[in-house]
XYZ file of C-alpha atoms in Angstrom:
667
model
C 111.923 105.646 59.421
C 108.676 105.612 61.956
C 106.609 109.225 61.479
C 105.969 110.780 64.489
C 104.141 114.852 64.712
C 106.592 117.870 63.930
C 106.639 119.802 67.245
C 106.871 116.165 69.665
C 110.045 114.848 68.745
C 112.149 113.594 71.980
C 116.014 115.448 71.927
C 119.035 114.525 72.052
C 120.249 118.561 72.880
C 118.904 119.822 76.286
C 119.249 123.424 77.124
C 121.567 123.000 79.433
C 123.187 121.274 76.137
C 122.662 124.740 74.555
C 123.906 126.839 77.519
C 127.425 124.946 77.966
C 128.444 126.620 74.364
C 127.036 129.964 74.276
C 129.064 132.317 72.549
C 132.113 131.760 70.643
C 136.323 132.614 70.912
C 136.826 136.393 70.395
C 139.873 138.582 69.863
C 142.483 136.814 68.719
C 145.763 138.066 68.332
C 149.440 136.769 67.773
C 152.424 137.637 70.990
C 155.478 136.816 69.316
C 155.121 132.314 69.107
C 151.977 132.906 70.538
C 148.183 132.729 70.199
C 146.161 135.008 72.486
C 142.483 135.295 72.382
C 138.823 135.373 74.969
C 136.526 132.770 75.739
C 133.315 133.205 77.049
C 132.790 131.401 80.112
C 128.474 130.890 80.846
C 128.802 129.337 83.719
C 131.230 131.526 85.827
C 128.369 134.442 85.259
C 128.644 134.761 81.708
C 132.673 135.986 81.717
C 135.071 136.193 79.588
C 138.453 134.600 80.078
C 141.693 135.328 78.331
C 143.670 132.368 76.209
C 147.148 132.068 75.497
C 148.672 129.644 73.628
C 151.943 128.487 74.135
C 153.787 126.920 70.792
C 154.364 122.886 71.175
C 156.888 120.623 70.632
C 157.936 120.187 67.421
C 156.212 123.332 65.821
C 152.483 122.146 66.934
C 150.479 123.895 69.492
C 150.074 123.527 72.694
C 147.797 123.363 75.377
C 145.773 126.517 76.271
C 146.044 127.837 79.047
C 143.120 130.474 81.051
C 145.759 133.382 82.030
C 142.933 134.687 84.881
C 140.784 133.365 86.965
C 137.561 133.937 88.629
C 136.707 137.130 88.495
C 138.465 138.789 85.756
C 136.704 139.649 83.097
C 137.980 140.841 79.786
C 135.605 142.996 77.941
C 134.791 146.781 77.788
C 132.060 148.891 77.552
C 133.368 150.710 75.074
C 130.231 152.159 72.765
C 128.175 149.663 74.928
C 129.005 146.873 72.263
C 132.753 146.929 73.271
C 136.321 146.569 71.555
C 139.421 144.660 71.580
C 139.603 144.786 75.253
C 143.623 143.217 75.066
C 147.082 143.789 73.518
C 150.109 142.033 74.116
C 153.813 141.987 73.256
C 156.629 140.087 73.697
C 159.236 140.722 76.424
C 162.535 138.789 77.614
C 160.723 137.586 80.638
C 157.778 136.727 78.681
C 154.807 138.453 77.000
C 153.494 142.073 78.706
C 149.315 142.059 77.792
C 147.167 144.989 78.563
C 143.546 144.080 79.352
C 140.158 145.544 80.568
C 138.292 144.388 82.532
C 134.915 144.543 82.627
C 134.456 145.337 86.365
C 135.246 148.828 86.590
C 136.712 149.635 83.031
C 139.772 150.038 83.987
C 143.069 148.863 82.131
C 145.415 146.710 84.046
C 148.234 145.475 82.341
C 149.747 142.039 83.233
C 152.994 139.594 83.452
C 151.571 136.659 83.241
C 155.224 134.964 83.816
C 155.867 136.578 86.510
C 157.364 135.291 89.393
C 153.961 134.502 91.636
C 151.747 134.156 88.815
C 150.305 137.077 87.091
C 149.073 139.715 88.778
C 147.224 142.574 87.512
C 148.325 146.376 88.029
C 145.708 149.127 87.426
C 147.535 151.722 84.879
C 144.578 153.731 84.540
C 141.878 155.001 86.960
C 138.428 154.807 88.312
C 136.446 157.396 86.888
C 132.832 158.843 89.211
C 131.104 159.454 86.537
C 129.483 157.281 83.516
C 130.537 153.754 85.306
C 134.040 154.203 84.835
C 136.488 155.817 81.937
C 136.423 153.052 79.122
C 139.465 151.581 77.399
C 139.947 149.277 73.785
C 141.401 149.058 70.776
C 144.829 149.131 72.388
C 148.444 148.804 70.797
C 151.245 148.720 73.082
C 154.489 150.902 72.489
C 157.023 149.499 74.534
C 159.749 151.429 72.871
C 157.347 154.619 74.270
C 156.707 153.234 77.044
C 152.855 153.229 76.937
C 149.989 152.011 75.303
C 148.446 154.086 72.012
C 143.695 153.123 72.553
C 140.423 154.762 72.853
C 139.543 156.273 75.897
C 135.833 157.175 76.828
C 134.776 159.009 79.033
C 131.757 160.480 80.690
C 131.247 163.964 81.402
C 128.284 163.656 82.931
C 125.037 161.718 83.800
C 123.370 161.402 80.633
C 124.210 158.963 78.496
C 125.662 161.228 76.184
C 127.197 163.054 77.971
C 130.112 161.268 76.595
C 133.882 162.169 74.657
C 135.686 159.633 72.702
C 139.488 160.326 71.822
C 143.057 158.706 70.672
C 145.263 158.623 74.269
C 147.832 157.250 75.878
C 148.109 155.698 78.314
C 151.946 154.790 80.649
C 153.019 151.602 80.955
C 154.681 152.400 84.708
C 151.427 152.118 85.933
C 151.541 156.241 87.110
C 148.431 158.031 85.671
C 146.380 154.665 88.088
C 144.896 157.727 90.258
C 145.680 160.727 88.464
C 143.654 161.204 85.293
C 146.302 163.638 84.294
C 148.864 161.151 82.837
C 147.341 160.269 80.389
C 147.973 161.792 76.914
C 145.269 162.632 74.923
C 146.341 162.686 70.861
C 143.620 164.298 68.946
C 141.313 166.528 72.009
C 137.706 166.202 70.950
C 137.610 166.673 66.765
C 134.775 163.486 66.058
C 132.760 161.788 68.148
C 133.613 158.767 67.915
C 137.294 156.826 66.682
C 139.303 153.535 66.366
C 142.944 153.168 67.939
C 145.488 154.836 66.270
C 147.818 153.094 64.476
C 151.540 153.809 64.465
C 153.603 153.724 61.221
C 156.269 151.969 60.480
C 158.765 154.769 60.491
C 157.534 155.723 63.521
C 156.688 159.214 61.880
C 152.539 158.984 61.797
C 149.414 157.626 63.083
C 146.241 156.806 61.505
C 142.735 156.103 62.584
C 139.752 156.259 62.069
C 136.439 158.447 63.028
C 132.919 159.440 62.096
C 130.346 162.019 64.253
C 126.509 162.139 64.135
C 124.009 161.339 63.099
C 126.299 158.598 60.717
C 126.902 155.281 61.418
C 130.120 154.226 60.585
C 128.673 151.923 57.462
C 127.060 155.238 56.478
C 130.722 157.197 56.135
C 133.730 157.585 58.516
C 136.997 159.539 57.215
C 140.158 158.021 57.614
C 142.962 160.619 60.760
C 146.662 161.051 59.358
C 148.994 162.775 61.997
C 151.824 163.623 62.667
C 153.337 161.839 65.817
C 155.118 164.070 68.212
C 156.270 163.867 72.053
C 152.952 165.549 73.126
C 150.140 165.184 70.539
C 149.661 164.750 67.333
C 149.742 167.310 64.764
C 149.243 168.178 61.301
C 145.501 165.832 61.551
C 144.439 165.711 58.146
C 141.301 163.545 56.611
C 142.949 161.399 53.660
C 139.585 159.217 52.947
C 136.781 158.703 53.130
C 133.690 161.067 54.047
C 129.866 161.541 54.957
C 128.962 159.204 52.275
C 131.775 156.325 52.354
C 132.185 153.890 54.665
C 136.050 152.801 55.642
C 135.400 150.206 58.123
C 139.623 149.281 59.111
C 142.876 150.638 58.118
C 146.598 148.706 58.457
C 149.510 149.783 57.962
C 151.505 147.828 55.054
C 155.192 147.053 55.430
C 156.507 149.675 52.827
C 154.136 152.223 54.609
C 151.136 152.463 52.286
C 147.592 152.111 53.771
C 145.546 149.359 53.180
C 141.375 150.395 53.362
C 138.378 148.566 53.603
C 136.303 151.213 51.898
C 132.717 151.028 49.757
C 133.349 153.517 47.466
C 132.725 151.339 44.859
C 129.676 149.537 46.317
C 130.878 146.657 48.238
C 133.398 147.009 51.159
C 136.882 146.511 49.018
C 140.690 146.694 49.896
C 142.300 149.350 48.223
C 146.057 150.511 48.714
C 146.208 154.566 50.389
C 149.235 156.508 49.521
C 149.483 158.033 52.682
C 151.157 161.308 51.160
C 148.618 162.075 48.827
C 145.800 160.127 49.750
C 145.671 158.734 46.351
C 144.019 154.546 46.519
C 144.292 151.915 43.830
C 141.618 148.712 44.362
C 143.358 145.843 45.090
C 141.003 142.909 43.862
C 137.528 144.130 41.996
C 135.073 141.425 42.877
C 131.163 142.012 43.624
C 132.008 140.803 47.339
C 132.078 142.333 50.562
C 135.448 141.757 52.283
C 134.516 143.159 55.532
C 130.904 144.315 57.567
C 129.193 146.457 59.397
C 131.716 148.025 62.191
C 129.742 147.183 65.686
C 133.366 147.161 67.719
C 135.902 148.735 67.719
C 139.240 146.713 66.547
C 137.160 144.202 64.559
C 140.461 143.115 61.924
C 139.365 141.848 58.299
C 142.564 142.038 56.537
C 146.083 141.687 57.886
C 149.288 141.768 55.522
C 151.003 139.263 55.253
C 154.811 139.197 55.363
C 155.865 138.584 51.962
C 153.672 141.447 50.283
C 150.279 139.654 50.350
C 147.697 140.612 52.400
C 145.235 137.523 54.268
C 141.694 139.101 53.572
C 138.275 137.859 54.958
C 135.241 138.158 51.673
C 132.471 136.370 50.175
C 128.623 136.792 49.624
C 127.439 136.972 53.286
C 129.305 134.452 54.962
C 132.981 135.018 54.651
C 135.724 132.439 53.761
C 139.404 133.437 54.578
C 141.509 134.083 51.443
C 145.178 135.006 50.266
C 145.278 138.422 47.893
C 147.692 138.879 45.758
C 147.522 142.939 45.317
C 150.105 142.429 41.650
C 147.338 140.260 40.406
C 143.941 140.562 42.859
C 143.831 136.654 42.736
C 142.763 135.579 45.757
C 144.021 132.228 46.715
C 141.427 130.437 49.005
C 142.183 128.451 52.385
C 141.685 124.609 52.261
C 139.278 122.945 54.431
C 135.287 122.925 55.930
C 135.677 126.322 57.259
C 132.988 128.521 55.827
C 132.509 131.402 57.988
C 135.457 133.491 59.529
C 135.225 135.833 62.320
C 136.653 139.549 61.625
C 139.539 139.076 64.361
C 142.891 137.610 61.765
C 145.882 137.465 63.319
C 149.406 137.148 61.727
C 152.947 136.297 62.359
C 155.140 136.424 59.015
C 153.412 134.264 56.267
C 151.365 132.327 59.189
C 147.472 133.880 59.115
C 145.524 133.273 62.609
C 141.984 133.545 62.402
C 138.050 132.532 64.723
C 136.641 130.249 62.241
C 133.228 127.243 61.678
C 130.798 126.151 59.390
C 127.141 124.819 59.412
C 128.339 121.127 60.647
C 131.139 122.445 62.999
C 131.151 125.414 66.367
C 133.780 128.638 66.447
C 137.788 127.368 66.299
C 140.811 128.709 66.121
C 141.976 128.170 63.015
C 145.745 128.649 61.732
C 147.085 128.970 57.837
C 150.035 128.481 56.591
C 150.258 130.556 52.839
C 153.600 128.954 52.899
C 152.044 125.392 52.648
C 148.147 126.374 52.622
C 148.025 123.617 55.137
C 144.821 124.992 57.649
C 144.242 123.542 60.679
C 141.963 124.087 63.600
C 145.018 124.576 66.881
C 142.702 125.505 69.924
C 139.092 125.852 70.816
C 138.822 122.865 68.773
C 135.348 121.371 68.136
C 132.902 118.500 69.461
C 130.621 116.998 68.775
C 127.775 117.542 71.992
C 125.577 115.080 70.134
C 125.620 113.127 67.334
C 125.870 115.040 64.024
C 122.503 112.911 62.719
C 120.790 115.667 65.157
C 122.158 118.758 64.053
C 119.649 120.298 60.811
C 121.324 120.858 57.800
C 120.490 124.761 56.281
C 119.580 125.427 52.674
C 121.042 128.542 51.941
C 118.315 130.007 50.195
C 117.264 133.764 47.500
C 113.267 134.323 47.494
C 111.612 137.256 46.230
C 110.462 140.055 48.626
C 107.317 143.156 47.152
C 108.631 144.522 44.392
C 110.271 141.339 43.441
C 113.460 142.271 45.384
C 115.505 139.280 46.520
C 116.037 138.492 49.876
C 118.611 136.227 51.203
C 117.747 133.671 53.966
C 119.238 130.837 55.682
C 116.595 127.810 56.377
C 117.362 124.889 58.600
C 114.682 122.450 57.770
C 114.071 119.819 61.186
C 115.814 117.232 60.979
C 115.784 114.086 63.804
C 118.409 110.968 63.445
C 115.315 108.191 64.289
C 111.861 109.837 63.116
C 110.236 112.335 60.471
C 107.331 113.608 60.318
C 104.299 112.155 59.021
C 103.389 112.847 54.696
C 100.937 114.789 54.750
C 101.609 116.838 57.657
C 104.304 120.195 57.036
C 106.169 121.289 60.030
C 106.444 124.488 62.389
C 108.719 126.997 61.026
C 110.281 130.105 62.939
C 111.435 132.805 61.342
C 114.284 134.169 63.216
C 114.722 138.197 62.593
C 118.531 138.939 63.133
C 119.308 142.032 65.218
C 121.450 145.089 64.213
C 119.311 145.192 62.173
C 122.651 146.233 60.113
C 124.479 142.652 60.049
C 123.542 138.985 59.751
C 122.822 136.079 60.789
C 126.284 133.724 60.690
C 125.729 129.971 58.880
C 127.405 128.474 61.521
C 126.533 125.343 63.595
C 123.852 126.989 67.036
C 122.551 124.467 69.068
C 119.675 126.771 70.009
C 118.846 126.157 66.022
C 119.401 122.561 66.800
C 117.382 121.986 69.867
C 114.425 123.527 68.053
C 115.229 121.336 64.393
C 115.812 118.678 66.591
C 112.163 119.010 68.270
C 110.565 118.590 64.539
C 110.028 123.428 64.158
C 112.197 123.828 61.039
C 113.834 127.320 61.712
C 114.596 130.770 58.773
C 116.988 133.260 59.282
C 116.069 136.082 57.539
C 118.941 138.682 55.505
C 116.443 140.569 55.157
C 116.819 144.118 53.045
C 119.105 146.129 54.917
C 121.773 143.138 55.751
C 125.023 143.357 55.445
C 127.536 140.747 53.311
C 125.216 141.925 49.931
C 126.917 145.451 49.021
C 125.841 148.758 49.876
C 122.367 148.788 48.141
C 120.915 145.721 50.211
C 121.692 147.406 53.166
C 120.617 151.154 52.395
C 117.174 149.264 52.380
C 116.523 149.341 54.726
C 116.735 153.363 55.112
C 114.611 155.274 56.294
C 112.122 152.054 56.240
C 112.736 150.347 58.960
C 109.404 148.150 60.843
C 108.726 148.220 57.004
C 111.029 146.434 54.857
C 112.137 143.979 57.291
C 108.338 143.283 57.826
C 108.087 142.538 54.576
C 110.920 140.591 54.354
C 110.533 137.861 57.250
C 106.729 137.780 56.155
C 107.766 137.143 52.403
C 109.587 134.164 53.881
C 107.374 132.727 56.281
C 104.605 132.513 52.970
C 106.596 131.043 50.699
C 108.174 128.254 52.843
C 104.676 128.173 53.247
C 103.301 128.549 49.179
C 105.850 125.549 49.289
C 104.633 123.680 51.129
C 107.482 122.928 53.669
C 105.776 125.153 56.376
C 102.775 124.930 57.863
C 100.813 128.392 57.171
C 99.025 127.632 60.512
C 101.292 127.309 62.702
C 104.325 129.683 61.468
C 106.243 131.688 64.594
C 108.522 134.626 64.463
C 111.570 135.725 66.823
C 114.350 137.495 67.238
C 116.242 139.786 70.135
C 117.807 143.597 69.822
C 116.819 144.924 66.737
C 114.949 140.960 65.525
C 113.703 141.501 68.902
C 111.938 145.229 66.794
C 111.330 143.105 63.769
C 109.419 139.773 65.678
C 106.921 143.211 67.653
C 106.325 144.895 64.414
C 105.535 142.510 62.452
C 103.206 141.318 64.946
C 101.334 144.499 64.394
C 101.847 145.408 60.618
C 98.864 145.019 58.340
C 101.821 143.322 55.716
C 102.089 140.175 58.383
C 98.363 140.231 59.686
C 97.310 136.689 60.630
C 100.773 135.026 59.930
C 102.102 134.394 62.543
C 100.411 131.901 65.570
C 102.969 133.716 68.321
C 106.481 136.139 68.651
C 109.067 135.874 70.921
C 110.277 139.018 72.077
C 113.758 139.547 72.988
C 115.071 142.889 74.311
C 113.524 144.817 72.149
C 113.159 148.278 70.957
C 109.338 148.626 70.950
C 108.587 152.930 70.829
C 111.082 154.760 68.510
C 109.584 158.120 70.046
C 111.557 157.324 72.908
C 114.526 155.704 71.646
C 117.245 158.190 70.935
C 118.789 161.073 72.518
C 119.496 160.420 76.417
C 116.952 157.273 75.831
C 119.767 154.347 74.966
C 123.021 155.119 74.423
C 125.368 157.442 72.961
C 126.467 155.147 69.602
C 122.971 155.002 68.378
C 121.272 157.817 69.746
C 120.760 159.078 66.276
C 120.554 155.854 64.535
C 117.085 156.108 63.478
C 117.648 158.868 61.381
C 119.602 156.500 59.087
C 116.671 153.833 59.889
C 113.534 156.031 60.147
C 113.688 159.648 59.371
C 114.646 162.896 60.475
C 112.310 162.909 64.250
C 111.766 166.580 63.094
C 110.609 165.810 59.643
C 108.069 162.955 59.958
C 107.684 162.464 63.803
C 104.688 161.012 62.947
C 106.175 157.858 61.425
C 108.422 157.325 64.926
C 104.434 156.733 66.386
C 103.142 154.990 63.482
C 105.505 152.531 63.668
C 106.449 151.804 67.188
C 104.478 148.883 68.224
C 104.136 149.919 71.587
C 102.011 152.994 69.710
C 99.838 149.673 68.311
C 99.887 147.128 70.126
C 95.465 147.370 69.776
C 96.291 145.425 66.456
C 98.608 142.452 68.624
C 96.680 139.443 68.324
C 98.803 136.454 69.104
C 100.263 134.827 71.981
C 103.882 136.411 72.882
C 107.291 136.071 74.834
C 109.158 139.214 76.177
C 112.309 138.448 77.700
C 114.478 141.150 78.867
C 117.828 141.977 80.804
C 117.089 143.948 83.352
C 120.699 146.278 83.271
C 120.420 146.586 79.407
C 121.249 150.282 78.896
C 121.594 150.331 75.290
C 117.302 148.538 75.096
C 116.992 149.558 78.697
C 113.509 147.917 80.466
C 111.425 150.210 80.491
C 110.524 149.297 76.382
C 109.788 146.134 78.122
C 107.215 147.886 80.810
C 105.835 150.631 77.957
C 104.737 147.547 75.603
C 103.260 145.706 78.818
C 100.969 148.139 80.153
C 99.801 148.816 76.453
C 98.177 145.154 76.505
C 97.568 144.555 79.590
C 93.725 143.645 80.190
C 93.301 143.757 76.486
C 93.146 139.148 77.157
C 96.353 138.541 74.311
C 97.784 135.904 76.401
C 101.486 136.461 76.994
C 104.504 136.184 79.059
C 107.361 138.312 80.589
C 110.661 136.908 81.980
C 113.299 139.229 83.611
C 116.954 138.587 84.186
C 118.719 140.636 86.964
C 123.146 140.615 86.008
C 121.713 140.721 82.189
C 122.915 143.521 79.728
C 122.200 143.428 76.329
C 122.434 140.007 75.619
C 122.442 136.536 77.728
C 125.389 135.457 78.710
C 125.041 133.494 82.178
C 124.377 129.966 82.023
C 121.240 130.087 84.006
C 120.248 132.613 81.724
C 119.803 131.363 79.104
C 118.933 127.547 79.895
C 115.794 129.682 81.065
C 114.752 131.523 77.732
C 115.528 128.542 75.638
C 112.740 126.857 77.913
C 110.518 128.736 77.952
C 111.063 129.702 73.722
C 109.839 126.525 73.594
C 106.784 126.505 75.645
C 105.809 129.077 73.934
C 105.395 127.208 70.345
C 104.069 124.431 72.386
C 101.469 126.060 73.292
C 101.050 128.397 70.683
C 101.515 124.959 67.519
C 98.903 123.511 70.206
C 102.287 120.924 70.142
C 101.810 117.384 72.570
C 104.488 116.991 74.581
C 104.830 116.204 78.265
C 108.628 117.105 78.601
C 108.148 121.195 78.970
C 106.367 123.250 81.832
C 103.767 125.700 80.426
C 104.518 128.742 80.660
C 102.130 131.123 82.375
C 100.398 133.746 80.512
C 99.007 137.042 81.374
C 96.135 137.930 79.420
């Protein structure tokens, strides 16, 4: 095979292609025999549309339809990351759908089969405070004439002037202009709640709750209440607490509760007796059956009509299986899909989900548990280019400081027609995922392929603190953010260089959000001194002293107490670890990317770093984007950021390319 220097290869994968394939289907649900979900539209301003799949002939799948035209955007801002934005029930004249629109955050009802087409009507009013009343995780109860959901209501101008309660919204529209018509179901007992779920006999409701300073992966409570015509009564805690994380609770047909708890060190399924609170484990494996609850309404398990339970499980990647509670045995779904999103939809003994693999994008997949048949029914993967352009990942375990294991996914450069010189190692970019209590999924990502097909390797590091490997691994980041994550990323970079897989002189690091923090922290940390030739920092946290309380959004406003420590007890730690306050240590060029509408990591964070490095002679570039929030959704933005990142590597690595406009640098 012909040789060419790494990083100089031509590629069929363009930035436009990356932008067009950004995002994935989300929030899958069953409405009678139909499947519904939301899908990204990068070319339409980054909105999310609502999709519908009716049954086809001979029991097959029909053709997916987009139900709502632009500018409808089925998404909400509850806890800023959003949550389940829609619900539906079948009816004699067609389905009734309730959804939230991102533009005004109102809850709407729509009958898509009504004469004249879908005409959404508002169910909730607009609030003059906090960008609107916000709603998520709805459940429609036609027999009660209402929809139950989470209400997030701002009470003042500060991001932390907010309350969240389970609420009932009338389906007749009487609350569209009347806030008092919304029935609050449980007052102000807790700072955070999930949507209440009604028991099969209609007498009880269950939901999850937690309070500051805990995050939901630290400790949550399972609440149970008696349902009345007014507010819930006899509200009590039946499971969970400060040291136990419950991330999902689901009623089983027999009136018991299925809960996912990490009480044994892994998120595992239990059956709970609501009368006594006694829980019995259903599958004692050292695996995760869930992930961090970043979005309200995530669904990792679902009871099936024959008494079995659809579950997602694994170490790192989560795959779909069917659990027999009587034996604890799991039968995994057949097929090429190795990663499943927490969005299971069940009807009878059929379970559908959103699944992907290293060689295929996210698809809507249906498993008939009675036959074992598993097949994609919508959002079918179609190769944008010949798969020979895709990288082939290696799931690796590296050794970090003190002998601790570090999990990573390594994507060596790959080209169908070229290879690198035998005496040369390729440049590599370390990808630090966001969260940081999260992980990098092992799926096809054209943004990774954009770089690997040009001869630049990528290593995604699931550093200590990541989910997918048990609570002990997750808790490695407790009070160690900016240390453990930085050390683990550096350990992977050095190991790749030591084994000859990466050029030690051409290493880079990049990440967004919490990954942006890890990138910037790596550029100033002695643990990574002189290691990276450059860094790409996207919508980051950069100053811990100004990222808590009212300096960020409410959900994460006390997250740093877990990640860094009590600010009253260790105030010096907040300053010492912040890249903004150690900017004199930055010597490597960097690119800083920021959405100007970001309320999670606001632009002020980026501006502080720019001010700190101004005039120090460090080459850097800053690109900001109006209309973009935390994470980029618009096709034009995605294309520009991908091209700018490549331009950074061309300059920092000294690559000979004439197809990349130079990145103007400040000093």
